[in-house]
PDB file of C-alpha atoms in Angstrom:
ATOM      1  CA  LYS A 206     140.947 122.850 126.343  1.00 54.00           C
ATOM      2  CA  PRO A 207     140.123 126.502 127.108  1.00 56.00           C
ATOM      3  CA  ALA A 208     142.826 129.074 126.586  1.00 59.00           C
ATOM      4  CA  ILE A 209     144.257 130.671 129.716  1.00 61.00           C
ATOM      5  CA  LYS A 210     144.905 134.382 129.387  1.00 63.00           C
ATOM      6  CA  ILE A 211     146.360 136.898 131.760  1.00 73.00           C
ATOM      7  CA  GLY A 212     144.816 140.350 131.559  1.00 74.00           C
ATOM      8  CA  HIS A 213     141.317 141.679 131.110  1.00 79.00           C
ATOM      9  CA  PRO A 214     138.381 139.453 130.212  1.00 81.00           C
ATOM     10  CA  GLY A 215     136.538 139.690 126.941  1.00 82.00           C
ATOM     11  CA  ASN A 216     132.866 138.983 126.305  1.00 87.00           C
ATOM     12  CA  SER A 217     131.729 135.596 127.669  1.00 85.00           C
ATOM     13  CA  ASP A 218     135.099 134.958 129.346  1.00 88.00           C
ATOM     14  CA  ILE A 219     135.408 133.477 132.804  1.00 91.00           C
ATOM     15  CA  PHE A 220     137.917 135.477 134.810  1.00 92.00           C
ATOM     16  CA  LEU A 221     139.419 134.470 138.165  1.00 94.00           C
ATOM     17  CA  GLU A 222     141.093 137.086 140.338  1.00 93.00           C
ATOM     18  CA  LEU A 223     142.848 137.031 143.693  1.00 94.00           C
ATOM     19  CA  SER A 224     142.348 140.403 145.367  1.00 93.00           C
ATOM     20  CA  ASP A 225     142.507 141.820 148.876  1.00 93.00           C
ATOM     21  CA  ALA A 226     139.333 143.750 148.024  1.00 91.00           C
ATOM     22  CA  THR A 227     137.307 140.701 149.126  1.00 89.00           C
ATOM     23  CA  SER A 228     139.292 139.996 152.316  1.00 93.00           C
ATOM     24  CA  ARG A 229     136.203 140.862 154.391  1.00 95.00           C
ATOM     25  CA  LEU A 230     134.768 137.556 153.115  1.00 96.00           C
ATOM     26  CA  GLY A 231     137.573 135.502 154.692  1.00 95.00           C
ATOM     27  CA  ASN A 232     139.720 132.808 153.087  1.00 95.00           C
ATOM     28  CA  GLU A 233     136.722 130.855 151.792  1.00 96.00           C
ATOM     29  CA  GLY A 234     134.510 133.686 150.609  1.00 97.00           C
ATOM     30  CA  TYR A 235     134.256 135.024 147.081  1.00 97.00           C
ATOM     31  CA  GLN A 236     132.337 137.419 144.898  1.00 97.00           C
ATOM     32  CA  MET A 237     130.932 136.521 141.484  1.00 97.00           C
ATOM     33  CA  ALA A 238     130.133 139.382 139.117  1.00 96.00           C
ATOM     34  CA  ILE A 239     128.243 138.427 135.974  1.00 95.00           C
ATOM     35  CA  ALA A 240     127.928 140.901 133.128  1.00 94.00           C
ATOM     36  CA  GLU A 241     129.531 140.623 129.671  1.00 91.00           C
ATOM     37  CA  SER A 242     132.041 138.314 131.353  1.00 93.00           C
ATOM     38  CA  LEU A 243     131.915 136.270 134.530  1.00 95.00           C
ATOM     39  CA  LYS A 244     134.436 137.283 137.167  1.00 95.00           C
ATOM     40  CA  ILE A 245     135.111 135.420 140.413  1.00 97.00           C
ATOM     41  CA  THR A 246     137.149 137.388 142.952  1.00 96.00           C
ATOM     42  CA  ALA A 247     138.509 136.102 146.262  1.00 96.00           C
ATOM     43  CA  SER A 248     141.292 136.962 148.655  1.00 96.00           C
ATOM     44  CA  ALA A 249     142.585 133.363 148.868  1.00 95.00           C
ATOM     45  CA  TYR A 250     142.836 130.249 146.712  1.00 95.00           C
ATOM     46  CA  LYS A 251     140.135 128.402 148.646  1.00 96.00           C
ATOM     47  CA  GLY A 252     137.585 131.157 148.110  1.00 97.00           C
ATOM     48  CA  LEU A 253     138.408 131.276 144.418  1.00 96.00           C
ATOM     49  CA  PHE A 254     138.061 127.505 144.220  1.00 97.00           C
ATOM     50  CA  TRP A 255     134.671 127.556 145.992  1.00 97.00           C
ATOM     51  CA  GLY A 256     133.564 130.137 143.431  1.00 97.00           C
ATOM     52  CA  THR A 257     134.369 127.694 140.642  1.00 97.00           C
ATOM     53  CA  ARG A 258     132.232 125.072 142.423  1.00 97.00           C
ATOM     54  CA  THR A 259     129.299 127.485 142.426  1.00 96.00           C
ATOM     55  CA  LEU A 260     129.868 128.159 138.739  1.00 95.00           C
ATOM     56  CA  LEU A 261     129.791 124.416 137.993  1.00 95.00           C
ATOM     57  CA  GLN A 262     126.567 124.056 139.979  1.00 95.00           C
ATOM     58  CA  LEU A 263     124.975 126.968 138.121  1.00 93.00           C
ATOM     59  CA  LEU A 264     125.987 125.548 134.754  1.00 92.00           C
ATOM     60  CA  GLU A 265     124.433 122.196 135.646  1.00 93.00           C
ATOM     61  CA  GLN A 266     121.112 123.849 136.515  1.00 92.00           C
ATOM     62  CA  HIS A 267     120.804 126.566 133.870  1.00 85.00           C
ATOM     63  CA  LYS A 268     121.633 127.048 130.212  1.00 82.00           C
ATOM     64  CA  GLU A 269     122.116 130.737 130.879  1.00 84.00           C
ATOM     65  CA  ILE A 270     123.314 132.467 134.017  1.00 89.00           C
ATOM     66  CA  PRO A 271     121.578 135.770 134.802  1.00 89.00           C
ATOM     67  CA  GLN A 272     123.630 138.907 135.201  1.00 94.00           C
ATOM     68  CA  GLY A 273     124.239 140.247 138.655  1.00 96.00           C
ATOM     69  CA  LEU A 274     126.479 140.077 141.686  1.00 97.00           C
ATOM     70  CA  ALA A 275     126.677 137.177 144.135  1.00 96.00           C
ATOM     71  CA  VAL A 276     128.632 137.224 147.381  1.00 97.00           C
ATOM     72  CA  ASP A 277     129.214 133.947 149.194  1.00 97.00           C
ATOM     73  CA  TYR A 278     131.064 132.985 152.338  1.00 97.00           C
ATOM     74  CA  PRO A 279     130.566 130.173 154.851  1.00 96.00           C
ATOM     75  CA  THR A 280     128.717 130.672 158.103  1.00 95.00           C
ATOM     76  CA  TYR A 281     130.647 127.819 159.729  1.00 96.00           C
ATOM     77  CA  SER A 282     134.402 127.399 159.449  1.00 95.00           C
ATOM     78  CA  VAL A 283     134.236 123.582 159.553  1.00 97.00           C
ATOM     79  CA  ARG A 284     131.811 121.764 157.279  1.00 97.00           C
ATOM     80  CA  GLY A 285     132.596 118.118 157.076  1.00 96.00           C
ATOM     81  CA  LEU A 286     132.003 114.436 157.234  1.00 97.00           C
ATOM     82  CA  VAL A 287     133.423 111.499 159.191  1.00 97.00           C
ATOM     83  CA  LEU A 288     133.784 108.145 157.454  1.00 98.00           C
ATOM     84  CA  ASP A 289     134.499 104.994 159.482  1.00 96.00           C
ATOM     85  CA  VAL A 290     136.897 102.930 157.380  1.00 97.00           C
ATOM     86  CA  GLY A 291     137.989 100.994 160.477  1.00 95.00           C
ATOM     87  CA  ARG A 292     134.881  98.826 160.646  1.00 94.00           C
ATOM     88  CA  LYS A 293     134.146  98.934 156.903  1.00 96.00           C
ATOM     89  CA  PHE A 294     137.018  99.280 154.453  1.00 97.00           C
ATOM     90  CA  PHE A 295     136.548 101.641 151.502  1.00 98.00           C
ATOM     91  CA  SER A 296     138.973 101.671 148.573  1.00 98.00           C
ATOM     92  CA  MET A 297     141.337 104.579 148.040  1.00 98.00           C
ATOM     93  CA  ASP A 298     139.560 105.247 144.744  1.00 98.00           C
ATOM     94  CA  PHE A 299     136.310 105.683 146.701  1.00 98.00           C
ATOM     95  CA  LEU A 300     138.008 108.094 149.144  1.00 98.00           C
ATOM     96  CA  ARG A 301     139.471 110.131 146.281  1.00 98.00           C
ATOM     97  CA  LYS A 302     136.017 110.434 144.673  1.00 98.00           C
ATOM     98  CA  TYR A 303     134.555 111.420 148.027  1.00 98.00           C
ATOM     99  CA  VAL A 304     137.086 114.251 148.385  1.00 98.00           C
ATOM    100  CA  LYS A 305     135.867 115.632 145.057  1.00 98.00           C
ATOM    101  CA  LEU A 306     132.213 115.174 146.036  1.00 98.00           C
ATOM    102  CA  LEU A 307     132.715 116.965 149.356  1.00 98.00           C
ATOM    103  CA  SER A 308     134.522 119.749 147.543  1.00 97.00           C
ATOM    104  CA  TYR A 309     131.677 120.136 145.074  1.00 97.00           C
ATOM    105  CA  TYR A 310     129.378 120.923 148.007  1.00 97.00           C
ATOM    106  CA  LYS A 311     132.007 123.180 149.638  1.00 97.00           C
ATOM    107  CA  MET A 312     132.546 120.853 152.567  1.00 97.00           C
ATOM    108  CA  ASN A 313     136.079 121.440 153.806  1.00 97.00           C
ATOM    109  CA  ASP A 314     136.785 118.707 156.367  1.00 98.00           C
ATOM    110  CA  PHE A 315     136.974 114.934 155.775  1.00 98.00           C
ATOM    111  CA  GLN A 316     137.759 112.968 158.920  1.00 98.00           C
ATOM    112  CA  ILE A 317     138.743 109.369 158.215  1.00 98.00           C
ATOM    113  CA  HIS A 318     138.289 107.029 161.199  1.00 97.00           C
ATOM    114  CA  LEU A 319     141.200 104.634 160.584  1.00 97.00           C
ATOM    115  CA  ASN A 320     140.887 102.098 163.397  1.00 96.00           C
ATOM    116  CA  ASP A 321     138.006 100.393 165.091  1.00 93.00           C
ATOM    117  CA  ASN A 322     136.789  97.082 166.399  1.00 91.00           C
ATOM    118  CA  GLY A 323     133.633  95.062 166.413  1.00 88.00           C
ATOM    119  CA  PHE A 324     131.448  94.488 169.439  1.00 87.00           C
ATOM    120  CA  LYS A 325     132.603  91.541 171.515  1.00 86.00           C
ATOM    121  CA  LYS A 326     129.023  90.314 172.047  1.00 90.00           C
ATOM    122  CA  TYR A 327     129.034  89.321 168.349  1.00 87.00           C
ATOM    123  CA  PHE A 328     132.320  87.434 168.753  1.00 91.00           C
ATOM    124  CA  GLY A 329     131.480  85.070 171.627  1.00 91.00           C
ATOM    125  CA  ASP A 330     132.081  87.787 174.252  1.00 91.00           C
ATOM    126  CA  ASN A 331     135.797  87.266 173.688  1.00 90.00           C
ATOM    127  CA  TRP A 332     138.015  90.289 172.956  1.00 87.00           C
ATOM    128  CA  ASP A 333     140.744  87.993 171.595  1.00 86.00           C
ATOM    129  CA  SER A 334     138.475  86.869 168.737  1.00 88.00           C
ATOM    130  CA  THR A 335     136.679  90.191 168.188  1.00 89.00           C
ATOM    131  CA  TYR A 336     137.293  91.734 164.777  1.00 90.00           C
ATOM    132  CA  ALA A 337     139.572  94.773 164.816  1.00 92.00           C
ATOM    133  CA  ALA A 338     141.209  96.769 162.037  1.00 95.00           C
ATOM    134  CA  PHE A 339     143.928  99.389 161.619  1.00 96.00           C
ATOM    135  CA  ARG A 340     143.841 100.746 158.056  1.00 97.00           C
ATOM    136  CA  LEU A 341     147.247 102.415 157.728  1.00 97.00           C
ATOM    137  CA  GLU A 342     150.441 100.682 156.707  1.00 96.00           C
ATOM    138  CA  ASN A 343     152.781 100.353 159.702  1.00 95.00           C
ATOM    139  CA  ASP A 344     156.459  99.413 159.346  1.00 94.00           C
ATOM    140  CA  THR A 345     157.199  99.326 163.082  1.00 94.00           C
ATOM    141  CA  TYR A 346     154.398  96.866 163.863  1.00 92.00           C
ATOM    142  CA  PRO A 347     153.589  95.127 160.551  1.00 86.00           C
ATOM    143  CA  GLY A 348     151.045  92.873 162.290  1.00 91.00           C
ATOM    144  CA  LEU A 349     148.996  95.972 163.069  1.00 94.00           C
ATOM    145  CA  THR A 350     148.161  96.659 159.422  1.00 95.00           C
ATOM    146  CA  SER A 351     144.800  95.118 158.447  1.00 95.00           C
ATOM    147  CA  ARG A 352     145.084  92.276 155.968  1.00 93.00           C
ATOM    148  CA  ASP A 353     141.541  92.736 154.640  1.00 95.00           C
ATOM    149  CA  GLY A 354     142.158  96.290 153.436  1.00 97.00           C
ATOM    150  CA  HIS A 355     144.526  99.126 154.238  1.00 97.00           C
ATOM    151  CA  TYR A 356     146.203 102.207 152.775  1.00 98.00           C
ATOM    152  CA  SER A 357     149.895 102.621 152.179  1.00 97.00           C
ATOM    153  CA  LYS A 358     151.585 105.658 153.680  1.00 96.00           C
ATOM    154  CA  GLN A 359     152.099 107.101 150.206  1.00 98.00           C
ATOM    155  CA  GLU A 360     148.472 106.532 149.198  1.00 98.00           C
ATOM    156  CA  PHE A 361     147.322 108.438 152.266  1.00 98.00           C
ATOM    157  CA  ARG A 362     149.811 111.270 151.668  1.00 98.00           C
ATOM    158  CA  ASP A 363     148.552 111.496 148.087  1.00 98.00           C
ATOM    159  CA  LEU A 364     144.966 111.665 149.378  1.00 98.00           C
ATOM    160  CA  GLN A 365     145.932 114.545 151.657  1.00 98.00           C
ATOM    161  CA  THR A 366     147.582 116.322 148.712  1.00 98.00           C
ATOM    162  CA  LEU A 367     144.422 115.829 146.638  1.00 98.00           C
ATOM    163  CA  GLY A 368     142.398 117.231 149.538  1.00 98.00           C
ATOM    164  CA  ARG A 369     144.519 120.391 149.663  1.00 96.00           C
ATOM    165  CA  LYS A 370     144.047 120.841 145.914  1.00 96.00           C
ATOM    166  CA  TYR A 371     140.260 120.537 146.313  1.00 97.00           C
ATOM    167  CA  GLY A 372     139.975 122.642 149.486  1.00 96.00           C
ATOM    168  CA  VAL A 373     139.293 119.658 151.761  1.00 98.00           C
ATOM    169  CA  LEU A 374     141.345 119.010 154.894  1.00 98.00           C
ATOM    170  CA  ILE A 375     141.918 115.269 155.358  1.00 98.00           C
ATOM    171  CA  VAL A 376     141.898 114.488 159.083  1.00 97.00           C
ATOM    172  CA  PRO A 377     143.302 111.021 159.848  1.00 97.00           C
ATOM    173  CA  GLU A 378     141.654 109.835 163.065  1.00 95.00           C
ATOM    174  CA  ILE A 379     143.347 107.157 165.162  1.00 93.00           C
ATOM    175  CA  ASP A 380     140.926 106.598 168.009  1.00 90.00           C
ATOM    176  CA  VAL A 381     142.375 105.350 171.286  1.00 89.00           C
ATOM    177  CA  PRO A 382     141.845 103.991 173.873  1.00 86.00           C
ATOM    178  CA  ALA A 383     138.244 103.014 173.066  1.00 85.00           C
ATOM    179  CA  HIS A 384     138.900 101.589 169.594  1.00 89.00           C
ATOM    180  CA  ALA A 385     142.425 100.300 170.148  1.00 90.00           C
ATOM    181  CA  LEU A 386     141.756  96.559 169.952  1.00 92.00           C
ATOM    182  CA  ALA A 387     143.791  96.240 166.733  1.00 94.00           C
ATOM    183  CA  LEU A 388     146.759  97.795 168.562  1.00 92.00           C
ATOM    184  CA  SER A 389     146.491  95.427 171.528  1.00 91.00           C
ATOM    185  CA  HIS A 390     146.107  92.447 169.160  1.00 90.00           C
ATOM    186  CA  ALA A 391     149.328  93.462 167.360  1.00 92.00           C
ATOM    187  CA  VAL A 392     151.228  94.415 170.512  1.00 90.00           C
ATOM    188  CA  PRO A 393     149.682  92.420 173.387  1.00 89.00           C
ATOM    189  CA  ALA A 394     151.954  94.032 175.994  1.00 88.00           C
ATOM    190  CA  ILE A 395     150.119  97.371 175.661  1.00 84.00           C
ATOM    191  CA  GLY A 396     146.724  95.748 176.326  1.00 77.00           C
TER     192      GLY A 396
END
């Protein structure tokens, strides 16, 4: 485990610094100066974190990193992915790994589509027998929670916490009215 020091870097050290000097780069921008030591400077945690992702990518591609100065900041404020877990359940372990993968590529938004239904034409043109799923645990309407795969409230909170740590905003999407068949199956009166 590498030693963590506070102060000035020595030769071959990796040094992380939060500084207002890079505020022009925004919350996600950073500067990487490579000389006798490697110094990543950002005005906010997320920028500093993205700098460490670039460092990991460089280390995977090269045995040595050339000296110089790199400045990086995103062109777009939202860079993300939507995953439909309503129609196809994915394990929480898969979602946690995906957060880390998105973070590695500096994608900052992970929208998780939590409810959906099949197409009635594949279920005898009958909405009552059409597959529908709601992937979050629900205490108020327990029949709403999918039996073939769902996430507990705590699991989803923990995923959101992991996302914050890795610079990825977890956006839980509950899509209504178009994909609300699971809700009307659980609570027929709202149909």
